[in-house]
């Protein structure tokens, strides 16, 4: 038809952690695109941009991540890849960096990437425990992925978290006092992205907002495409993938084997483990012991949870999720907010614990 336009492609941003689940998800997406190309019936209706968030905060780690990303690009040529350093997240407005204790420059470019990495690393090192550091780091990675998707005009975010990982995430959030966030983090659906006042590179305050006050909010769909697949099934697939296994692309597999061998020889102490690591061991043992129904029941139960805070305007200044005032008070107790806690007043109980306990 004269004057007709080609249908616009749906754009997806897919997170890559270099773990087995994200590698398997990329393999499935790439195979689907390859099949559609070979079928030759019109254009492909979607495009996928793969983004890896580098959390090493040093040059050596950045180079290693870049080299591994090149291996992924060679294996999956029909996908486009991006490398995003976590310290670049300091330019985003989805986190109240002042509440995290990170000082920001007024304009973009006033500090080098090494300085941003140093500031962020110092803030993480100042946290009191391994669990707190892992918690804040995971939240920042999610913020970076969602923000990148919104900035690049993507229609949705695709994550490779499998059923076992979702069960671990649900229990971890409850254990950390962030139970109200479980439906937001484990279910498919819209995920909020608030903006807190001025950010790096922003010359003027939005609506006169100061850092810590929400000046805007957007949202984007997030989907966990492997939510019905157990971790054991993902690992099996990664070793049987065609044309070659995915195991060379997954450095964590070799690390896990070494850790398992060491664990057999030593007594494991939970003192130096994060809550996420404890939950991972629990659900891994349950799955391998033939109790996979325990894992699936957790995920199916979380799927039935309602997002009761969906219409609330107050958002946590770290995790960015709606605040549950009554729930946070029950978690924290009836002591109230102390004078030295005023600066963390806008946080949910889970983020408050990670920063102060």
mmCIF file of C-alpha atoms in Angstrom:
data_model
loop_
_atom_site.group_PDB
_atom_site.id
_atom_site.type_symbol
_atom_site.label_atom_id
_atom_site.label_comp_id
_atom_site.label_asym_id
_atom_site.label_seq_id
_atom_site.Cartn_x
_atom_site.Cartn_y
_atom_site.Cartn_z
ATOM 1 C CA UNK A 1 0.000 0.000 0.000
ATOM 2 C CA UNK A 2 1.355 3.398 -1.003
ATOM 3 C CA UNK A 3 2.432 5.504 1.937
ATOM 4 C CA UNK A 4 2.354 2.595 4.377
ATOM 5 C CA UNK A 5 5.144 2.346 6.906
ATOM 6 C CA UNK A 6 7.020 -0.727 8.009
ATOM 7 C CA UNK A 7 5.822 -1.884 11.431
ATOM 8 C CA UNK A 8 8.022 -0.601 14.210
ATOM 9 C CA UNK A 9 10.056 -3.259 15.968
ATOM 10 C CA UNK A 10 9.497 -3.982 19.628
ATOM 11 C CA UNK A 11 12.735 -3.261 21.453
ATOM 12 C CA UNK A 12 13.833 -5.344 24.417
ATOM 13 C CA UNK A 13 16.710 -4.845 26.813
ATOM 14 C CA UNK A 14 18.067 -8.133 28.137
ATOM 15 C CA UNK A 15 20.263 -8.243 31.235
ATOM 16 C CA UNK A 16 23.446 -10.330 31.108
ATOM 17 C CA UNK A 17 25.106 -11.356 34.368
ATOM 18 C CA UNK A 18 27.513 -13.917 32.813
ATOM 19 C CA UNK A 19 25.601 -16.562 34.778
ATOM 20 C CA UNK A 20 24.030 -19.736 33.348
ATOM 21 C CA UNK A 21 20.452 -18.410 33.260
ATOM 22 C CA UNK A 22 21.228 -15.255 31.298
ATOM 23 C CA UNK A 23 23.459 -17.238 28.916
ATOM 24 C CA UNK A 24 20.659 -19.735 28.264
ATOM 25 C CA UNK A 25 18.176 -16.899 27.711
ATOM 26 C CA UNK A 26 20.475 -15.315 25.118
ATOM 27 C CA UNK A 27 20.825 -18.670 23.378
ATOM 28 C CA UNK A 28 17.046 -19.011 23.139
ATOM 29 C CA UNK A 29 16.555 -15.461 21.858
ATOM 30 C CA UNK A 30 19.352 -15.809 19.310
ATOM 31 C CA UNK A 31 18.037 -19.151 18.049
ATOM 32 C CA UNK A 32 14.565 -17.653 17.657
ATOM 33 C CA UNK A 33 15.869 -14.701 15.645
ATOM 34 C CA UNK A 34 17.958 -17.055 13.510
ATOM 35 C CA UNK A 35 14.921 -19.250 12.859
ATOM 36 C CA UNK A 36 12.805 -16.264 11.835
ATOM 37 C CA UNK A 37 15.519 -15.079 9.462
ATOM 38 C CA UNK A 38 15.788 -18.489 7.826
ATOM 39 C CA UNK A 39 12.016 -18.691 7.558
ATOM 40 C CA UNK A 40 12.118 -15.501 5.518
ATOM 41 C CA UNK A 41 8.564 -14.299 6.101
ATOM 42 C CA UNK A 42 8.903 -10.550 6.384
ATOM 43 C CA UNK A 43 10.971 -8.653 8.911
ATOM 44 C CA UNK A 44 11.599 -9.723 12.480
ATOM 45 C CA UNK A 45 9.155 -8.032 14.830
ATOM 46 C CA UNK A 46 11.587 -7.405 17.673
ATOM 47 C CA UNK A 47 15.174 -6.430 18.438
ATOM 48 C CA UNK A 48 17.221 -7.320 21.514
ATOM 49 C CA UNK A 49 19.953 -5.237 23.133
ATOM 50 C CA UNK A 50 21.996 -7.140 25.707
ATOM 51 C CA UNK A 51 23.457 -5.084 28.559
ATOM 52 C CA UNK A 52 26.044 -6.288 31.071
ATOM 53 C CA UNK A 53 26.420 -4.230 34.255
ATOM 54 C CA UNK A 54 30.057 -4.459 35.364
ATOM 55 C CA UNK A 55 30.225 -4.379 39.167
ATOM 56 C CA UNK A 56 33.994 -4.836 39.590
ATOM 57 C CA UNK A 57 34.661 -1.072 39.966
ATOM 58 C CA UNK A 58 38.249 -1.485 38.738
ATOM 59 C CA UNK A 59 40.104 -1.445 35.427
ATOM 60 C CA UNK A 60 41.214 -5.092 35.538
ATOM 61 C CA UNK A 61 37.663 -6.297 36.055
ATOM 62 C CA UNK A 62 36.415 -4.009 33.298
ATOM 63 C CA UNK A 63 38.916 -5.448 30.813
ATOM 64 C CA UNK A 64 37.994 -9.014 31.767
ATOM 65 C CA UNK A 65 34.287 -8.244 31.339
ATOM 66 C CA UNK A 66 34.940 -6.650 27.948
ATOM 67 C CA UNK A 67 36.866 -9.718 26.776
ATOM 68 C CA UNK A 68 34.078 -12.058 27.883
ATOM 69 C CA UNK A 69 31.486 -9.825 26.252
ATOM 70 C CA UNK A 70 33.381 -10.175 22.970
ATOM 71 C CA UNK A 71 33.068 -13.958 23.312
ATOM 72 C CA UNK A 72 29.317 -13.559 23.735
ATOM 73 C CA UNK A 73 29.156 -11.311 20.675
ATOM 74 C CA UNK A 74 31.005 -13.913 18.617
ATOM 75 C CA UNK A 75 28.652 -16.667 19.803
ATOM 76 C CA UNK A 76 25.453 -14.629 19.331
ATOM 77 C CA UNK A 77 26.108 -12.321 16.334
ATOM 78 C CA UNK A 78 22.422 -11.490 15.831
ATOM 79 C CA UNK A 79 22.243 -9.719 19.200
ATOM 80 C CA UNK A 80 23.750 -6.334 20.035
ATOM 81 C CA UNK A 81 25.773 -5.978 23.240
ATOM 82 C CA UNK A 82 26.561 -3.088 25.569
ATOM 83 C CA UNK A 83 28.981 -2.835 28.483
ATOM 84 C CA UNK A 84 27.847 -0.575 31.325
ATOM 85 C CA UNK A 85 30.120 0.227 34.268
ATOM 86 C CA UNK A 86 28.246 0.400 37.569
ATOM 87 C CA UNK A 87 29.976 3.648 38.528
ATOM 88 C CA UNK A 88 28.224 5.298 35.579
ATOM 89 C CA UNK A 89 24.983 4.741 37.493
ATOM 90 C CA UNK A 90 25.947 7.777 39.577
ATOM 91 C CA UNK A 91 24.635 9.834 36.661
ATOM 92 C CA UNK A 92 21.136 8.382 37.109
ATOM 93 C CA UNK A 93 18.323 9.925 39.090
ATOM 94 C CA UNK A 94 16.672 6.680 40.197
ATOM 95 C CA UNK A 95 18.597 6.558 43.487
ATOM 96 C CA UNK A 96 19.003 9.124 46.242
ATOM 97 C CA UNK A 97 22.786 8.879 46.352
ATOM 98 C CA UNK A 98 22.960 11.230 49.331
ATOM 99 C CA UNK A 99 21.071 8.673 51.435
ATOM 100 C CA UNK A 100 23.665 6.108 50.371
ATOM 101 C CA UNK A 101 26.471 8.431 51.429
ATOM 102 C CA UNK A 102 27.845 9.114 47.933
ATOM 103 C CA UNK A 103 28.814 12.705 47.111
ATOM 104 C CA UNK A 104 28.084 13.733 43.526
ATOM 105 C CA UNK A 105 29.542 16.504 41.348
ATOM 106 C CA UNK A 106 27.179 19.182 40.081
ATOM 107 C CA UNK A 107 27.841 18.614 36.407
ATOM 108 C CA UNK A 108 28.673 15.618 34.283
ATOM 109 C CA UNK A 109 32.359 15.289 33.463
ATOM 110 C CA UNK A 110 33.731 17.021 36.565
ATOM 111 C CA UNK A 111 35.173 13.747 37.790
ATOM 112 C CA UNK A 112 36.774 10.874 35.968
ATOM 113 C CA UNK A 113 35.360 7.357 35.911
ATOM 114 C CA UNK A 114 38.090 6.239 38.298
ATOM 115 C CA UNK A 115 36.929 8.833 40.813
ATOM 116 C CA UNK A 116 33.297 7.762 40.476
ATOM 117 C CA UNK A 117 34.374 4.158 41.014
ATOM 118 C CA UNK A 118 36.358 5.172 44.081
ATOM 119 C CA UNK A 119 33.396 7.031 45.587
ATOM 120 C CA UNK A 120 31.021 4.165 44.951
ATOM 121 C CA UNK A 121 33.458 1.547 46.235
ATOM 122 C CA UNK A 122 34.000 3.578 49.415
ATOM 123 C CA UNK A 123 30.237 3.774 50.005
ATOM 124 C CA UNK A 124 29.857 0.011 49.579
ATOM 125 C CA UNK A 125 32.870 -0.769 51.775
ATOM 126 C CA UNK A 126 31.392 1.414 54.523
ATOM 127 C CA UNK A 127 28.376 -0.885 54.833
ATOM 128 C CA UNK A 128 28.404 -3.076 57.919
ATOM 129 C CA UNK A 129 28.099 -6.588 56.475
ATOM 130 C CA UNK A 130 28.423 -8.797 53.419
ATOM 131 C CA UNK A 131 24.629 -9.052 53.243
ATOM 132 C CA UNK A 132 24.250 -5.266 53.198
ATOM 133 C CA UNK A 133 26.815 -4.861 50.415
ATOM 134 C CA UNK A 134 25.245 -7.615 48.317
ATOM 135 C CA UNK A 135 21.795 -6.121 48.873
ATOM 136 C CA UNK A 136 22.701 -2.582 47.818
ATOM 137 C CA UNK A 137 24.789 -3.854 44.908
ATOM 138 C CA UNK A 138 21.905 -5.924 43.550
ATOM 139 C CA UNK A 139 19.505 -2.986 43.859
ATOM 140 C CA UNK A 140 21.925 -0.730 41.984
ATOM 141 C CA UNK A 141 22.318 -3.247 39.160
ATOM 142 C CA UNK A 142 18.547 -3.414 38.741
ATOM 143 C CA UNK A 143 18.322 0.391 38.787
ATOM 144 C CA UNK A 144 21.014 0.592 36.112
ATOM 145 C CA UNK A 145 19.261 -1.950 33.876
ATOM 146 C CA UNK A 146 15.823 -0.366 34.185
ATOM 147 C CA UNK A 147 17.206 3.153 33.724
ATOM 148 C CA UNK A 148 19.180 2.098 30.649
ATOM 149 C CA UNK A 149 16.062 0.531 29.153
ATOM 150 C CA UNK A 150 14.019 3.694 29.718
ATOM 151 C CA UNK A 151 16.747 5.979 28.366
ATOM 152 C CA UNK A 152 17.225 3.909 25.204
ATOM 153 C CA UNK A 153 13.494 3.751 24.497
ATOM 154 C CA UNK A 154 13.092 0.010 25.032
ATOM 155 C CA UNK A 155 9.617 -1.443 25.457
ATOM 156 C CA UNK A 156 10.487 -3.983 28.167
ATOM 157 C CA UNK A 157 13.290 -5.521 30.223
ATOM 158 C CA UNK A 158 13.997 -9.252 29.919
ATOM 159 C CA UNK A 159 15.674 -11.067 32.809
ATOM 160 C CA UNK A 160 16.896 -14.657 32.907
ATOM 161 C CA UNK A 161 16.133 -15.330 36.564
ATOM 162 C CA UNK A 162 14.975 -18.944 36.838
ATOM 163 C CA UNK A 163 12.403 -20.400 39.224
ATOM 164 C CA UNK A 164 15.023 -21.316 41.817
ATOM 165 C CA UNK A 165 16.482 -17.816 41.676
ATOM 166 C CA UNK A 166 13.051 -16.247 42.147
ATOM 167 C CA UNK A 167 12.427 -18.407 45.220
ATOM 168 C CA UNK A 168 15.794 -17.342 46.649
ATOM 169 C CA UNK A 169 14.998 -13.704 45.932
ATOM 170 C CA UNK A 170 11.601 -13.910 47.642
ATOM 171 C CA UNK A 171 12.980 -15.455 50.830
ATOM 172 C CA UNK A 172 15.968 -13.094 50.861
ATOM 173 C CA UNK A 173 13.768 -10.008 50.639
ATOM 174 C CA UNK A 174 11.544 -11.224 53.464
ATOM 175 C CA UNK A 175 14.583 -12.007 55.630
ATOM 176 C CA UNK A 176 15.951 -8.502 55.025
ATOM 177 C CA UNK A 177 12.687 -6.842 56.057
ATOM 178 C CA UNK A 178 11.594 -5.903 52.545
ATOM 179 C CA UNK A 179 8.685 -8.307 52.288
ATOM 180 C CA UNK A 180 6.351 -5.741 50.711
ATOM 181 C CA UNK A 181 8.662 -5.587 47.682
ATOM 182 C CA UNK A 182 8.424 -9.317 46.871
ATOM 183 C CA UNK A 183 5.565 -8.968 44.323
ATOM 184 C CA UNK A 184 7.441 -6.170 42.561
ATOM 185 C CA UNK A 185 10.713 -8.100 42.349
ATOM 186 C CA UNK A 186 9.483 -11.596 41.503
ATOM 187 C CA UNK A 187 6.353 -11.068 39.396
ATOM 188 C CA UNK A 188 6.221 -10.081 35.745
ATOM 189 C CA UNK A 189 4.787 -6.624 35.203
ATOM 190 C CA UNK A 190 5.447 -2.907 35.490
ATOM 191 C CA UNK A 191 8.473 -1.851 37.531
ATOM 192 C CA UNK A 192 8.686 1.759 38.822
ATOM 193 C CA UNK A 193 11.614 4.090 38.269
ATOM 194 C CA UNK A 194 11.406 7.221 40.460
ATOM 195 C CA UNK A 195 13.572 10.315 40.069
ATOM 196 C CA UNK A 196 15.016 12.131 43.077
ATOM 197 C CA UNK A 197 15.802 15.771 42.334
ATOM 198 C CA UNK A 198 19.020 16.730 40.583
ATOM 199 C CA UNK A 199 21.373 14.209 39.053
ATOM 200 C CA UNK A 200 24.807 14.404 37.501
ATOM 201 C CA UNK A 201 24.696 16.519 34.367
ATOM 202 C CA UNK A 202 21.396 18.167 35.244
ATOM 203 C CA UNK A 203 21.865 21.906 35.492
ATOM 204 C CA UNK A 204 18.508 22.788 37.062
ATOM 205 C CA UNK A 205 16.361 21.142 39.677
ATOM 206 C CA UNK A 206 13.174 19.556 38.376
ATOM 207 C CA UNK A 207 10.136 21.268 39.883
ATOM 208 C CA UNK A 208 12.437 22.760 42.480
ATOM 209 C CA UNK A 209 13.008 19.309 43.984
ATOM 210 C CA UNK A 210 15.898 18.699 46.303
ATOM 211 C CA UNK A 211 17.725 15.413 46.398
ATOM 212 C CA UNK A 212 15.589 12.958 48.315
ATOM 213 C CA UNK A 213 12.250 14.339 47.074
ATOM 214 C CA UNK A 214 10.528 12.479 44.245
ATOM 215 C CA UNK A 215 10.289 14.789 41.231
ATOM 216 C CA UNK A 216 9.058 12.278 38.682
ATOM 217 C CA UNK A 217 8.278 8.637 38.078
ATOM 218 C CA UNK A 218 8.082 6.322 35.121
ATOM 219 C CA UNK A 219 7.765 2.571 34.764
ATOM 220 C CA UNK A 220 8.610 -0.215 32.325
ATOM 221 C CA UNK A 221 7.538 -3.868 32.043
ATOM 222 C CA UNK A 222 9.980 -6.450 33.420
ATOM 223 C CA UNK A 223 9.673 -10.118 32.445
ATOM 224 C CA UNK A 224 11.445 -13.198 33.841
ATOM 225 C CA UNK A 225 11.366 -15.521 30.835
ATOM 226 C CA UNK A 226 12.799 -18.556 32.664
ATOM 227 C CA UNK A 227 10.481 -18.338 35.664
ATOM 228 C CA UNK A 228 9.092 -21.848 34.988
ATOM 229 C CA UNK A 229 12.513 -23.502 34.655
ATOM 230 C CA UNK A 230 14.538 -24.905 37.555
ATOM 231 C CA UNK A 231 18.227 -24.064 37.934
ATOM 232 C CA UNK A 232 19.204 -27.696 37.414
ATOM 233 C CA UNK A 233 17.430 -27.677 34.055
ATOM 234 C CA UNK A 234 19.237 -24.484 33.080
ATOM 235 C CA UNK A 235 22.605 -26.046 33.919
ATOM 236 C CA UNK A 236 21.759 -29.150 31.901
ATOM 237 C CA UNK A 237 20.767 -27.059 28.888
ATOM 238 C CA UNK A 238 23.956 -24.980 29.094
ATOM 239 C CA UNK A 239 26.030 -28.143 28.701
ATOM 240 C CA UNK A 240 23.964 -29.494 25.797
ATOM 241 C CA UNK A 241 23.514 -26.307 23.757
ATOM 242 C CA UNK A 242 24.101 -26.446 20.007
ATOM 243 C CA UNK A 243 26.461 -25.949 18.186
ATOM 244 C CA UNK A 244 28.739 -25.871 21.242
ATOM 245 C CA UNK A 245 28.058 -25.883 24.999
ATOM 246 C CA UNK A 246 27.638 -22.547 26.757
ATOM 247 C CA UNK A 247 29.936 -23.493 29.648
ATOM 248 C CA UNK A 248 32.987 -21.546 28.323
ATOM 249 C CA UNK A 249 30.857 -18.383 28.544
ATOM 250 C CA UNK A 250 29.920 -18.973 32.195
ATOM 251 C CA UNK A 251 32.908 -18.410 34.518
ATOM 252 C CA UNK A 252 30.765 -18.924 37.618
ATOM 253 C CA UNK A 253 30.417 -22.643 36.854
ATOM 254 C CA UNK A 254 34.131 -23.267 37.430
ATOM 255 C CA UNK A 255 34.056 -21.131 40.579
ATOM 256 C CA UNK A 256 31.086 -23.076 41.958
ATOM 257 C CA UNK A 257 32.874 -26.384 41.427
ATOM 258 C CA UNK A 258 35.888 -25.144 43.373
ATOM 259 C CA UNK A 259 33.665 -23.865 46.185
ATOM 260 C CA UNK A 260 31.813 -27.175 46.385
ATOM 261 C CA UNK A 261 35.079 -29.089 46.641
ATOM 262 C CA UNK A 262 36.302 -26.797 49.409
ATOM 263 C CA UNK A 263 32.975 -27.038 51.249
ATOM 264 C CA UNK A 264 33.317 -30.808 51.443
ATOM 265 C CA UNK A 265 36.641 -30.445 53.261
ATOM 266 C CA UNK A 266 35.776 -27.595 55.611
ATOM 267 C CA UNK A 267 33.005 -26.673 58.012
ATOM 268 C CA UNK A 268 30.893 -23.934 56.458
ATOM 269 C CA UNK A 269 30.253 -20.860 58.617
ATOM 270 C CA UNK A 270 27.357 -18.564 57.753
ATOM 271 C CA UNK A 271 29.088 -15.629 59.419
ATOM 272 C CA UNK A 272 30.773 -14.455 56.213
ATOM 273 C CA UNK A 273 27.913 -15.380 53.894
ATOM 274 C CA UNK A 274 25.292 -12.984 52.623
ATOM 275 C CA UNK A 275 21.598 -13.722 53.053
ATOM 276 C CA UNK A 276 21.418 -14.365 49.297
ATOM 277 C CA UNK A 277 24.154 -17.000 49.524
ATOM 278 C CA UNK A 278 22.451 -18.738 52.450
ATOM 279 C CA UNK A 279 19.148 -18.875 50.560
ATOM 280 C CA UNK A 280 20.918 -20.098 47.411
ATOM 281 C CA UNK A 281 22.393 -23.020 49.341
ATOM 282 C CA UNK A 282 19.040 -23.841 50.923
ATOM 283 C CA UNK A 283 17.069 -23.962 47.677
ATOM 284 C CA UNK A 284 19.890 -25.687 45.794
ATOM 285 C CA UNK A 285 19.895 -28.441 48.415
ATOM 286 C CA UNK A 286 16.104 -28.674 48.224
ATOM 287 C CA UNK A 287 16.142 -28.966 44.433
ATOM 288 C CA UNK A 288 18.953 -31.520 44.264
ATOM 289 C CA UNK A 289 17.391 -33.584 47.072
ATOM 290 C CA UNK A 290 14.284 -34.214 45.000
ATOM 291 C CA UNK A 291 12.188 -31.550 46.722
ATOM 292 C CA UNK A 292 11.726 -29.279 43.718
ATOM 293 C CA UNK A 293 8.086 -28.796 44.716
ATOM 294 C CA UNK A 294 9.311 -26.655 47.621
ATOM 295 C CA UNK A 295 10.888 -24.265 45.121
ATOM 296 C CA UNK A 296 7.890 -24.140 42.799
ATOM 297 C CA UNK A 297 5.447 -23.637 45.674
ATOM 298 C CA UNK A 298 7.362 -20.557 46.837
ATOM 299 C CA UNK A 299 7.269 -18.981 43.375
ATOM 300 C CA UNK A 300 3.615 -19.826 42.797
ATOM 301 C CA UNK A 301 2.717 -18.330 46.157
ATOM 302 C CA UNK A 302 4.555 -15.084 45.387
ATOM 303 C CA UNK A 303 2.720 -14.927 42.056
ATOM 304 C CA UNK A 304 -0.543 -14.643 43.993
ATOM 305 C CA UNK A 305 0.618 -11.759 46.160
ATOM 306 C CA UNK A 306 -1.046 -8.426 45.436
ATOM 307 C CA UNK A 307 0.823 -5.178 44.946
ATOM 308 C CA UNK A 308 -1.115 -3.358 47.642
ATOM 309 C CA UNK A 309 1.139 -0.277 47.494
ATOM 310 C CA UNK A 310 0.816 0.180 43.739
ATOM 311 C CA UNK A 311 -0.954 3.554 43.931
ATOM 312 C CA UNK A 312 1.159 5.062 46.687
ATOM 313 C CA UNK A 313 3.168 8.161 45.814
ATOM 314 C CA UNK A 314 5.922 7.663 48.379
ATOM 315 C CA UNK A 315 8.868 5.637 47.133
ATOM 316 C CA UNK A 316 11.940 4.299 48.917
ATOM 317 C CA UNK A 317 14.947 6.452 48.057
ATOM 318 C CA UNK A 318 17.230 3.439 47.527
ATOM 319 C CA UNK A 319 15.264 0.492 46.114
ATOM 320 C CA UNK A 320 12.727 2.808 44.438
ATOM 321 C CA UNK A 321 9.734 0.687 45.435
ATOM 322 C CA UNK A 322 6.554 2.008 47.093
ATOM 323 C CA UNK A 323 6.829 2.512 50.835
ATOM 324 C CA UNK A 324 4.579 0.467 53.083
ATOM 325 C CA UNK A 325 4.402 2.758 56.100
ATOM 326 C CA UNK A 326 2.434 0.463 58.384
ATOM 327 C CA UNK A 327 4.448 -2.573 57.368
ATOM 328 C CA UNK A 328 7.766 -0.798 57.934
ATOM 329 C CA UNK A 329 6.621 0.261 61.403
ATOM 330 C CA UNK A 330 5.745 -3.327 62.246
ATOM 331 C CA UNK A 331 9.173 -4.488 61.075
ATOM 332 C CA UNK A 332 11.023 -1.709 62.866
ATOM 333 C CA UNK A 333 8.923 -1.722 66.035
ATOM 334 C CA UNK A 334 7.171 1.120 67.805
ATOM 335 C CA UNK A 335 10.279 2.924 69.019
ATOM 336 C CA UNK A 336 9.921 5.473 66.253
ATOM 337 C CA UNK A 337 12.550 7.396 64.306
ATOM 338 C CA UNK A 338 15.586 8.451 66.319
ATOM 339 C CA UNK A 339 17.361 11.776 65.763
ATOM 340 C CA UNK A 340 20.317 10.109 64.050
ATOM 341 C CA UNK A 341 17.918 8.305 61.690
ATOM 342 C CA UNK A 342 16.354 11.402 60.142
ATOM 343 C CA UNK A 343 18.579 11.132 57.054
ATOM 344 C CA UNK A 344 17.232 7.616 56.363
ATOM 345 C CA UNK A 345 13.603 8.517 57.053
ATOM 346 C CA UNK A 346 12.598 8.058 53.401
ATOM 347 C CA UNK A 347 13.798 4.457 53.225
ATOM 348 C CA UNK A 348 11.921 1.195 53.507
ATOM 349 C CA UNK A 349 12.836 -1.014 56.442
ATOM 350 C CA UNK A 350 14.999 -3.311 54.304
ATOM 351 C CA UNK A 351 17.132 -0.489 52.898
ATOM 352 C CA UNK A 352 17.261 1.173 56.331
ATOM 353 C CA UNK A 353 18.683 -2.025 57.814
ATOM 354 C CA UNK A 354 21.253 -2.389 55.043
ATOM 355 C CA UNK A 355 22.538 1.145 55.606
ATOM 356 C CA UNK A 356 22.416 1.418 59.391
ATOM 357 C CA UNK A 357 22.273 -1.954 61.184
#
